[in-house]
Every structure is written in C-alpha cells, then in structure tokens.
Tab-separated table of C-alpha atoms in Angstrom:
chain	number	residue	atom	x	y	z
A	1	MET	CA	147.069	37.902	123.936
A	2	PRO	CA	143.827	36.478	125.413
A	3	ARG	CA	141.934	38.657	127.854
A	4	PRO	CA	141.892	37.421	131.460
A	5	PRO	CA	138.557	35.950	132.554
A	6	ARG	CA	136.181	38.415	134.157
A	7	VAL	CA	135.397	35.942	136.936
A	8	TYR	CA	138.070	33.881	138.670
A	9	LYS	CA	138.272	31.469	141.588
A	10	THR	CA	141.039	31.132	144.142
A	11	PRO	CA	141.733	29.742	147.607
A	12	ALA	CA	142.578	32.538	150.039
A	13	ILE	CA	143.041	33.490	153.678
A	14	VAL	CA	141.229	36.546	155.032
A	15	LEU	CA	143.775	38.921	156.558
A	16	ARG	CA	141.433	41.725	157.623
A	17	GLN	CA	138.290	43.659	156.717
A	18	ARG	CA	137.057	47.230	157.000
A	19	ARG	CA	133.729	48.970	156.498
A	20	LEU	CA	132.633	50.401	153.176
A	21	GLY	CA	129.435	52.418	153.229
A	22	ASP	CA	126.400	51.223	155.145
A	23	ALA	CA	126.306	47.582	154.095
A	24	ASP	CA	129.588	46.542	152.480
A	25	LYS	CA	133.124	45.722	153.569
A	26	ILE	CA	136.523	45.737	151.923
A	27	VAL	CA	138.168	42.381	152.590
A	28	THR	CA	141.927	41.879	152.312
A	29	LEU	CA	142.745	38.393	151.055
A	30	TYR	CA	146.028	36.577	150.672
A	31	THR	CA	145.367	34.261	147.770
A	32	ALA	CA	147.130	31.171	146.528
A	33	ASN	CA	147.242	32.395	142.935
A	34	HIS	CA	147.303	36.201	142.957
A	35	GLY	CA	149.077	37.275	146.149
A	36	LYS	CA	147.407	39.882	148.333
A	37	LEU	CA	144.363	41.749	147.080
A	38	ASP	CA	141.479	43.871	148.329
A	39	ALA	CA	137.952	42.942	147.279
A	40	VAL	CA	134.480	44.213	148.096
A	41	ALA	CA	132.046	41.956	149.935
A	42	LYS	CA	128.671	43.507	149.199
A	43	GLY	CA	125.917	43.459	151.798
A	44	VAL	CA	127.907	41.557	154.429
A	45	ARG	CA	126.880	43.933	157.189
A	46	ARG	CA	123.254	42.972	156.700
A	47	VAL	CA	121.842	40.353	159.066
A	48	LYS	CA	120.815	37.931	156.318
A	49	SER	CA	124.051	38.097	154.327
A	50	ARG	CA	125.221	34.720	153.068
A	51	LEU	CA	128.774	35.959	152.664
A	52	ALA	CA	129.301	37.388	156.143
A	53	GLY	CA	130.459	34.224	157.887
A	54	HIS	CA	132.899	33.350	155.109
A	55	VAL	CA	134.858	36.631	155.077
A	56	GLU	CA	135.777	36.803	158.768
A	57	PRO	CA	139.483	37.462	159.475
A	58	LEU	CA	141.618	34.285	159.578
A	59	ASN	CA	139.105	32.264	157.554
A	60	HIS	CA	140.585	30.013	154.886
A	61	GLY	CA	138.153	29.680	152.025
A	62	SER	CA	137.440	29.340	148.339
A	63	PHE	CA	136.486	32.650	146.740
A	64	LEU	CA	134.838	33.487	143.439
A	65	LEU	CA	135.685	37.040	142.397
A	66	ALA	CA	134.689	39.305	139.530
A	67	HIS	CA	136.897	42.082	138.203
A	68	GLY	CA	135.525	45.505	139.131
A	69	ARG	CA	136.358	49.017	138.005
A	70	ASN	CA	138.413	49.816	141.109
A	71	LEU	CA	138.216	46.765	143.359
A	72	ASP	CA	137.247	43.206	142.558
A	73	ILE	CA	133.944	41.894	143.918
A	74	ILE	CA	133.516	38.739	145.989
A	75	THR	CA	130.524	37.042	144.382
A	76	GLN	CA	130.707	33.710	146.235
A	77	ALA	CA	132.698	32.311	149.144
A	78	GLN	CA	132.891	28.969	150.876
A	79	THR	CA	134.794	28.372	154.102
A	80	ILE	CA	137.365	25.584	153.970
A	81	GLU	CA	138.768	26.064	157.483
A	82	SER	CA	137.472	28.488	160.097
A	83	PHE	CA	140.165	27.648	162.687
A	84	GLN	CA	137.652	27.732	165.523
A	85	PRO	CA	140.267	26.960	168.231
A	86	LEU	CA	141.889	30.306	167.407
A	87	ARG	CA	138.649	32.153	168.082
A	88	ASN	CA	138.040	30.428	171.417
A	89	ASP	CA	141.454	31.153	172.946
A	90	LEU	CA	143.017	34.615	173.272
A	91	ASP	CA	146.540	33.182	173.388
A	92	ARG	CA	146.039	31.483	170.033
A	93	LEU	CA	144.018	34.343	168.567
A	94	SER	CA	146.551	37.057	169.444
A	95	ARG	CA	149.343	35.133	167.743
A	96	ALA	CA	147.247	34.384	164.669
A	97	LEU	CA	146.302	38.058	164.287
A	98	TYR	CA	149.969	38.995	164.632
A	99	ALA	CA	150.976	36.562	161.877
A	100	ALA	CA	148.217	37.809	159.569
A	101	GLU	CA	149.106	41.469	160.120
A	102	LEU	CA	152.810	40.796	159.679
A	103	LEU	CA	152.177	39.179	156.290
A	104	ASP	CA	149.799	41.989	155.333
A	105	ARG	CA	152.265	44.757	156.210
A	106	SER	CA	155.231	43.084	154.526
A	107	THR	CA	153.716	42.341	151.102
A	108	GLU	CA	152.582	44.346	148.093
A	109	GLU	CA	149.285	43.836	146.292
A	110	ARG	CA	149.052	41.343	143.423
A	111	ALA	CA	152.562	39.963	143.982
A	112	GLU	CA	151.928	36.241	143.586
A	113	ASN	CA	153.795	34.109	146.118
A	114	PHE	CA	152.356	30.673	146.800
A	115	ALA	CA	155.074	29.958	149.378
A	116	LEU	CA	153.853	32.844	151.569
A	117	TYR	CA	150.239	31.699	151.244
A	118	ARG	CA	151.304	28.216	152.291
A	119	LEU	CA	153.444	29.559	155.145
A	120	LEU	CA	150.536	31.488	156.652
A	121	LEU	CA	148.137	28.572	156.177
A	122	ASP	CA	150.525	26.142	157.883
A	123	THR	CA	151.084	28.656	160.690
A	124	LEU	CA	147.352	29.074	161.357
A	125	ARG	CA	146.931	25.302	161.428
A	126	ARG	CA	149.783	24.923	163.903
A	127	LEU	CA	148.469	27.719	166.110
A	128	ALA	CA	145.067	26.018	166.156
A	129	GLN	CA	146.429	22.553	166.939
A	130	ARG	CA	149.665	22.866	168.921
A	131	ASP	CA	150.627	24.202	172.342
A	132	ASP	CA	154.131	25.543	171.534
A	133	LEU	CA	152.600	28.760	170.200
A	134	ASP	CA	155.631	31.039	170.499
A	135	LEU	CA	157.864	28.512	168.761
A	136	VAL	CA	155.348	28.429	165.903
A	137	LEU	CA	155.579	32.234	165.658
A	138	ARG	CA	159.383	32.265	165.714
A	139	PHE	CA	159.442	29.780	162.837
A	140	PHE	CA	156.925	31.914	160.942
A	141	GLU	CA	158.964	35.087	161.488
A	142	MET	CA	162.237	33.529	160.366
A	143	SER	CA	160.621	31.902	157.321
A	144	LEU	CA	158.891	35.151	156.364
A	145	LEU	CA	162.140	37.120	156.597
A	146	GLY	CA	163.771	34.603	154.286
A	147	GLN	CA	160.924	34.687	151.766
A	148	LEU	CA	161.012	38.491	151.674
A	149	GLY	CA	164.754	38.630	151.041
A	150	TYR	CA	165.743	39.674	154.572
A	151	ARG	CA	167.274	36.372	155.650
A	152	PRO	CA	169.459	37.072	158.711
A	153	GLU	CA	173.147	36.304	158.214
A	154	LEU	CA	173.997	33.506	160.634
A	155	GLY	CA	176.870	31.869	158.780
A	156	GLN	CA	179.468	34.620	158.774
A	157	CYS	CA	180.151	37.860	160.620
A	158	VAL	CA	178.311	40.760	158.988
A	159	VAL	CA	181.368	43.005	159.582
A	160	CYS	CA	184.440	40.957	158.635
A	161	GLY	CA	182.890	38.037	156.773
A	162	ARG	CA	184.663	35.342	158.795
A	163	PRO	CA	182.737	32.129	159.522
A	164	LEU	CA	180.908	32.358	162.840
A	165	GLU	CA	181.892	30.042	165.669
A	166	ALA	CA	179.975	28.955	168.763
A	167	GLU	CA	181.298	31.763	170.971
A	168	GLU	CA	180.248	35.136	172.424
A	169	ASN	CA	178.714	36.623	169.303
A	170	ALA	CA	176.364	39.609	169.216
A	171	TRP	CA	173.148	40.349	167.339
A	172	ALA	CA	173.170	43.370	165.022
A	173	PRO	CA	169.525	44.129	164.178
A	174	GLY	CA	170.388	46.967	161.804
A	175	ALA	CA	172.586	44.633	159.756
A	176	SER	CA	170.205	41.672	160.150
A	177	GLY	CA	172.866	39.311	161.335
A	178	VAL	CA	175.569	38.389	163.810
A	179	VAL	CA	178.850	40.098	164.717
A	180	CYS	CA	181.803	38.014	165.908
A	181	PRO	CA	183.699	38.911	169.135
A	182	ARG	CA	186.658	40.384	167.206
A	183	CYS	CA	184.448	42.960	165.467
A	184	GLN	CA	182.267	43.976	168.403
A	185	PRO	CA	184.513	46.762	169.805
A	186	GLY	CA	183.483	50.016	168.188
A	187	GLU	CA	180.205	48.647	166.849
A	188	THR	CA	177.023	50.230	168.206
A	189	ALA	CA	173.443	49.012	168.608
A	190	LEU	CA	174.501	45.439	169.303
A	191	ARG	CA	172.514	43.050	171.476
A	192	PRO	CA	174.037	40.201	173.482
A	193	LEU	CA	173.433	36.868	171.770
A	194	SER	CA	173.552	33.763	173.930
A	195	LEU	CA	175.046	30.600	172.513
A	196	ASN	CA	171.735	28.740	172.782
A	197	ALA	CA	169.886	31.544	170.990
A	198	PHE	CA	172.506	31.507	168.226
A	199	LYS	CA	172.049	27.758	167.774
A	200	LEU	CA	168.255	28.053	167.755
A	201	LEU	CA	168.266	30.895	165.223
A	202	ARG	CA	170.274	28.636	162.934
A	203	LEU	CA	167.854	25.790	163.534
A	204	LEU	CA	164.869	28.039	162.771
A	205	GLN	CA	166.561	29.106	159.557
A	206	GLY	CA	166.983	25.484	158.508
A	207	GLY	CA	163.429	25.497	157.209
A	208	ARG	CA	162.007	22.278	158.696
A	209	PHE	CA	159.407	22.797	161.396
A	210	GLN	CA	159.459	19.097	162.315
A	211	GLU	CA	163.027	19.501	163.577
A	212	VAL	CA	162.315	22.782	165.357
A	213	ALA	CA	159.271	21.289	167.100
A	214	ARG	CA	161.441	18.740	168.938
A	215	VAL	CA	163.140	21.508	170.916
A	216	ARG	CA	161.884	22.580	174.331
A	217	ILE	CA	162.760	26.216	174.975
A	218	ALA	CA	163.075	27.847	178.403
A	219	PRO	CA	161.055	31.071	178.828
A	220	GLU	CA	164.180	33.255	179.059
A	221	LEU	CA	165.554	31.825	175.836
A	222	GLY	CA	162.182	32.211	174.141
A	223	SER	CA	162.075	35.879	175.124
A	224	GLU	CA	165.567	36.419	173.725
A	225	LEU	CA	164.636	34.836	170.392
A	226	GLU	CA	161.525	36.998	170.211
A	227	ARG	CA	163.535	40.193	170.819
A	228	HIS	CA	166.065	39.369	168.119
A	229	LEU	CA	163.494	38.451	165.481
A	230	ARG	CA	161.267	41.432	166.275
A	231	ASP	CA	164.329	43.645	165.869
A	232	ALA	CA	165.031	42.089	162.479
A	233	ILE	CA	161.408	42.531	161.397
A	234	HIS	CA	161.279	46.149	162.545
A	235	HIS	CA	164.417	47.023	160.580
A	236	ALA	CA	163.259	45.093	157.514
A	237	LEU	CA	159.792	46.677	157.394
A	238	ASP	CA	160.715	50.038	158.958
A	239	ARG	CA	157.379	49.978	160.764
A	240	ASP	CA	155.768	48.441	163.831
A	241	VAL	CA	153.281	45.596	163.796
A	242	ARG	CA	150.395	46.938	165.840
A	243	SER	CA	149.023	43.555	166.880
A	244	ALA	CA	152.337	42.814	168.625
A	245	ALA	CA	151.150	45.118	171.423
A	246	PHE	CA	147.878	43.165	171.657
A	247	LEU	CA	149.833	39.901	171.813
A	248	ASP	CA	152.035	41.259	174.612
A	249	MET	CA	148.990	42.493	176.536
A	250	VAL	CA	147.317	39.085	176.324
A	251	ARG	CA	150.484	37.389	177.512
A	252	ARG	CA	150.819	39.713	180.527
A	253	LYS	CA	147.240	39.561	181.742
A	254	PRO	CA	145.273	36.596	183.104
A	255	ARG	CA	142.442	35.525	180.862
A	256	ALA	CA	139.392	37.529	181.882
A	257	ARG	CA	137.016	36.525	179.106
A	258	PRO	CA	136.757	33.982	176.282
A	259	ALA	CA	138.004	35.065	172.869
A	260	ASN	CA	134.860	34.222	170.944
A	261	ALA	CA	134.521	37.531	169.118
A	262	ILE	CA	137.431	38.059	166.782
A	263	ARG	CA	136.153	41.400	165.540
A	264	SER	CA	136.601	43.002	168.952
A	265	ALA	CA	139.919	41.400	169.841
A	266	GLY	CA	142.548	42.636	167.412
A	267	PRO	CA	143.696	46.011	166.163
A	268	ARG	CA	141.521	47.684	163.548
C-alpha cells in the first residue's frame, strides 16, 4: 500500500483558532477532502506573518499542509473567499459564527464529508449575500441534522407510527419528531406545533433552498421554528452551542458598533 504524501493540498473553511505558545495558533479547518482537522499555523501572531490573514475564522481558502508528529502544519494558505460582508455586520457575523460552531461541535476529526463542507460554504455565501438570515440558518440546521443522522420524523407519528395529517400535532424534541393528537395524552415534554410551523419544517426538510427562499415568514412563526430546531439540536448533540447566546444578544440589542473585528465578537 503506497504511503500517503507528506504534503497535501485541500480547500477548507476556518472554523476557529486558538493560541499556541508565543507566536503560533492551532487552526480548526473543515476541509473538502479530509473532514475536520486541527493544524498549526506557525508564526501567525507575529506582525509580519504572511499566513495570518488567511487563517481568520470563516475564511474559505486553499491550504497546503504537511503531516506533523502530533498536528499537521499549515505551510501555505491562499484566501478564496473572505466573506467581508459577514465581518462588517453583527447580524450576519453572529449567525455565521453559530453555523461554524454548530458544525464544529457536531463532527469528529478526520471524518470526510464533502456534503457538510459544501453545506457550510453555501450557508456562509447566503449569509453574506441575502437578507433572510434566520431562514438561511433554519435551512442549515435542518440539513445538518439530516446529514448527521438525526433527521426529524415529520412523516409519521413518533409514538404510533400513523401518517401525520395537517392537524393539531405536537413537537417532541426528545424523540426528534412529531406526535399526533391521539398520542399526546400521557406524553410529557411536548411543545405545541402550529400548522404553519409543521408545513415549514417539512419544506425545510425537502432539501431545496430555492423553494424555501420563496417563503416569507412572520416573526412569531420564525421564533417557533427556531425553538423546535434548537431543541432537536440540543437533544442530538447533548450540549449547548455557546455562540447561540451571542446570536441572541445581538438580536436583542441595537447595533452599538460595527462588527469589523471578528476575533473579539464570538465566543472563544
């Protein structure tokens, strides 16, 4: 069996970074070819570093890496897309950081999945270009749940298995699906599920953003969708996404300053 090359090249999205020693950083990448991986960016904390601007969180770039003893080393990097609109707008930035952290927390290292790489890339592009930011996030959340094997059951009741009708169903976050009216008595931890939310969850699960993007969602309905999908994510991951609190804070408060410094905006 041939040995893998010592140096390899891959497109990747920077999920996050953290300090290593006085001059280096560990950069978490989600790559097109190798899944998620940590790599060392040497000297990027120095003023004259050529790598520094290419390994910022949310950057989409081309990376040349060399296998190291413990962690691989980023030897070269070239930015493909910096998504500048995300960095200039806290509303966009908070949602992009949430999407990146959600993918980071829900995936294992070196588990190749091109579909997840593409999903995050498409989501960052939409967040940079569109105005229906929360709809973009709901589509990302539903698609991610499906890719990870936690696809919510929206076709049949999770208790009795009967086909679901357009009626007063309920959301069961612990079972990642919907409970029909006949099975709701005696069930605990159910959330009310409006008919419009039920229809939109099904539409989101259909997998085509072009169709979802035609829908205009009232704020109350948008909040309901967010609650249901966050419940599903929390039960699937069994952990909280810390940047969700940052997103909620940004949404509650009027914009007091421009979001031009990504390193100070999101959770560390």
